[in-house]
Amino acid sequence: MAEQNCLFCRILEGEIPAEVIYRDDRSVAFRDINAQAPVHVLIVPSEHIESLDEASQRDEALLGHLLRVAARIANEEGLTESGYRAVINTGEGAGQSVFHLHVHVLGGRPLNWPPG
Ligand code: 5GP
Ligand code: ZN
């Protein structure tokens, strides 16, 4: 169910514009408005789930799907050889600012470890 006050639900509904680069029956991917790397894409489930912490056993296949979409997009964006990072910030303390589950795909520059 779409949540009225959720930014990503509003993007999914087309109420707020975004550069969508992929869509299927369970997920949508669009470019981050404040890119932290030359490639910075967000993969979000079509269904509103607040965070990874809120995902249940019922969502296992969906979580796997989101990761496979992340890899597919990284491939399409030419990141296979250089490498890329798939990140799920969970909770405010870890930097989550939009409470609709999403996987960041970052690449196109060297990525340091550990992250900040
Ligand atoms: P989080 O901080 O929750 O892990 O990631 C949220 C991401 O959403 C941030 O990287 C932020 O730049 C991005 N973002 C916030 N508002 C918008 C928007 O309106 N459009 C797009 N495309 N990305 C957004
Ligand atoms: Zn939402």
Short mmCIF file of C-alpha atoms and ligand atoms in Angstrom, two decimals:
data_model
loop_
_atom_site.label_atom_id
_atom_site.label_comp_id
_atom_site.label_asym_id
_atom_site.label_seq_id
_atom_site.Cartn_x
_atom_site.Cartn_y
_atom_site.Cartn_z
CA MET A 1 0.00 0.00 0.00
CA ALA A 2 1.26 3.47 -0.87
CA GLU A 3 1.84 5.73 2.13
CA GLN A 4 0.59 9.28 1.62
CA ASN A 5 3.51 10.91 3.39
CA CYS A 6 6.26 8.72 1.99
CA LEU A 7 8.55 10.40 -0.53
CA PHE A 8 9.40 7.17 -2.37
CA CYS A 9 5.75 6.05 -2.50
CA ARG A 10 5.01 9.40 -4.12
CA ILE A 11 7.81 8.86 -6.64
CA LEU A 12 6.45 5.36 -7.35
CA GLU A 13 3.00 6.83 -7.94
CA GLY A 14 4.48 9.39 -10.33
CA GLU A 15 3.45 12.32 -8.08
CA ILE A 16 7.08 13.45 -7.73
CA PRO A 17 9.35 13.22 -10.77
CA ALA A 18 12.45 11.06 -10.77
CA GLU A 19 14.84 9.68 -13.37
CA VAL A 20 13.51 6.14 -13.43
CA ILE A 21 15.88 3.73 -15.18
CA TYR A 22 14.24 0.38 -14.40
CA ARG A 23 10.83 -0.89 -13.38
CA ASP A 24 9.30 -4.33 -12.92
CA ASP A 25 6.31 -5.75 -11.06
CA ARG A 26 8.04 -5.58 -7.66
CA SER A 27 10.59 -2.78 -7.84
CA VAL A 28 11.61 0.54 -9.33
CA ALA A 29 15.08 2.04 -9.72
CA PHE A 30 15.84 5.73 -10.13
CA ARG A 31 18.87 7.99 -9.86
CA ASP A 32 19.61 9.58 -6.50
CA ILE A 33 18.92 13.33 -6.54
CA ASN A 34 22.10 13.97 -4.53
CA ALA A 35 24.54 11.52 -6.12
CA GLN A 36 27.51 10.52 -3.97
CA ALA A 37 29.33 8.83 -6.85
CA PRO A 38 29.25 9.00 -10.68
CA VAL A 39 26.65 6.20 -10.52
CA HIS A 40 24.20 6.40 -7.63
CA VAL A 41 20.93 4.56 -8.13
CA LEU A 42 18.23 3.66 -5.60
CA ILE A 43 16.30 0.40 -5.95
CA VAL A 44 13.03 0.47 -4.05
CA PRO A 45 10.29 -2.12 -3.59
CA SER A 46 6.93 -1.09 -5.08
CA GLU A 47 5.35 -2.03 -1.76
CA HIS A 48 5.95 0.30 1.19
CA ILE A 49 8.28 -1.34 3.72
CA GLU A 50 9.83 1.11 6.17
CA SER A 51 13.27 -0.42 6.49
CA LEU A 52 15.23 -3.64 6.38
CA ASP A 53 14.37 -4.00 10.03
CA GLU A 54 10.67 -4.06 9.17
CA ALA A 55 11.05 -6.72 6.48
CA SER A 56 9.61 -10.07 7.46
CA GLN A 57 10.05 -13.68 6.38
CA ARG A 58 7.31 -13.03 3.84
CA ASP A 59 9.64 -10.50 2.18
CA GLU A 60 12.60 -12.85 1.70
CA ALA A 61 12.09 -13.33 -2.02
CA LEU A 62 11.55 -9.60 -2.50
CA LEU A 63 14.81 -8.78 -0.69
CA GLY A 64 16.67 -11.21 -2.93
CA HIS A 65 15.01 -9.66 -5.95
CA LEU A 66 16.12 -6.15 -4.96
CA LEU A 67 19.74 -7.34 -4.73
CA ARG A 68 19.54 -9.02 -8.12
CA VAL A 69 18.12 -5.84 -9.62
CA ALA A 70 21.00 -3.94 -7.98
CA ALA A 71 23.51 -6.22 -9.71
CA ARG A 72 21.71 -5.94 -13.03
CA ILE A 73 21.73 -2.15 -12.86
CA ALA A 74 25.39 -2.09 -11.84
CA ASN A 75 26.10 -4.22 -14.91
CA GLU A 76 24.07 -1.97 -17.18
CA GLU A 77 25.84 1.09 -15.76
CA GLY A 78 29.21 -0.47 -16.63
CA LEU A 79 30.38 -1.10 -13.06
CA THR A 80 31.09 -4.82 -13.28
CA GLU A 81 34.84 -4.51 -13.73
CA SER A 82 35.49 -1.51 -11.51
CA GLY A 83 33.26 -2.80 -8.73
CA TYR A 84 30.35 -1.23 -6.93
CA ARG A 85 28.68 -1.14 -3.57
CA ALA A 86 25.09 -2.07 -2.66
CA VAL A 87 24.10 -0.42 0.63
CA ILE A 88 20.98 -0.48 2.80
CA ASN A 89 21.11 2.20 5.50
CA THR A 90 18.87 1.04 8.32
CA GLY A 91 17.76 3.46 11.02
CA GLU A 92 18.58 7.12 11.57
CA GLY A 93 21.85 6.30 13.31
CA ALA A 94 23.09 4.56 10.14
CA GLY A 95 22.06 7.42 7.87
CA GLN A 96 18.59 6.33 6.77
CA SER A 97 16.68 9.48 5.92
CA VAL A 98 13.83 8.09 3.79
CA PHE A 99 11.82 5.43 5.58
CA HIS A 100 10.89 3.35 2.55
CA LEU A 101 13.35 0.48 2.14
CA HIS A 102 15.90 1.08 -0.62
CA VAL A 103 19.19 -0.31 -1.86
CA HIS A 104 21.79 2.25 -2.91
CA VAL A 105 24.05 1.20 -5.79
CA LEU A 106 27.20 3.30 -5.86
CA GLY A 107 30.12 3.12 -8.23
CA GLY A 108 32.30 4.82 -10.80
CA ARG A 109 34.90 5.99 -8.31
CA PRO A 110 37.11 4.26 -5.71
CA LEU A 111 35.00 3.45 -2.65
CA ASN A 112 36.72 3.47 0.70
CA TRP A 113 36.27 0.97 3.47
CA PRO A 114 35.18 1.32 6.22
CA PRO A 115 32.46 3.75 5.16
CA GLY A 116 32.04 6.93 7.22
P1 5GP B 1 19.00 7.15 2.91
O1 5GP B 1 19.67 8.36 3.52
O2 5GP B 1 17.60 6.99 3.49
O3 5GP B 1 19.79 5.90 2.95
O4 5GP B 1 18.84 7.48 1.37
C1 5GP B 1 17.88 8.33 0.87
C2 5GP B 1 18.38 8.85 -0.44
O5 5GP B 1 17.31 9.46 -1.13
C3 5GP B 1 19.48 9.93 -0.30
O6 5GP B 1 20.66 9.47 -0.92
C4 5GP B 1 18.88 11.14 -0.99
O7 5GP B 1 19.82 11.88 -1.73
C5 5GP B 1 17.80 10.53 -1.87
N1 5GP B 1 16.68 11.42 -2.13
C6 5GP B 1 16.05 12.22 -1.23
N2 5GP B 1 15.05 12.88 -1.81
C7 5GP B 1 15.03 12.50 -3.12
C8 5GP B 1 14.20 12.85 -4.24
O8 5GP B 1 13.26 13.63 -4.16
N3 5GP B 1 14.49 12.23 -5.42
C9 5GP B 1 15.53 11.34 -5.55
N4 5GP B 1 15.72 10.82 -6.76
N5 5GP B 1 16.32 10.98 -4.52
C10 5GP B 1 16.07 11.55 -3.32
ZN ZN B 2 6.79 4.35 0.84
#
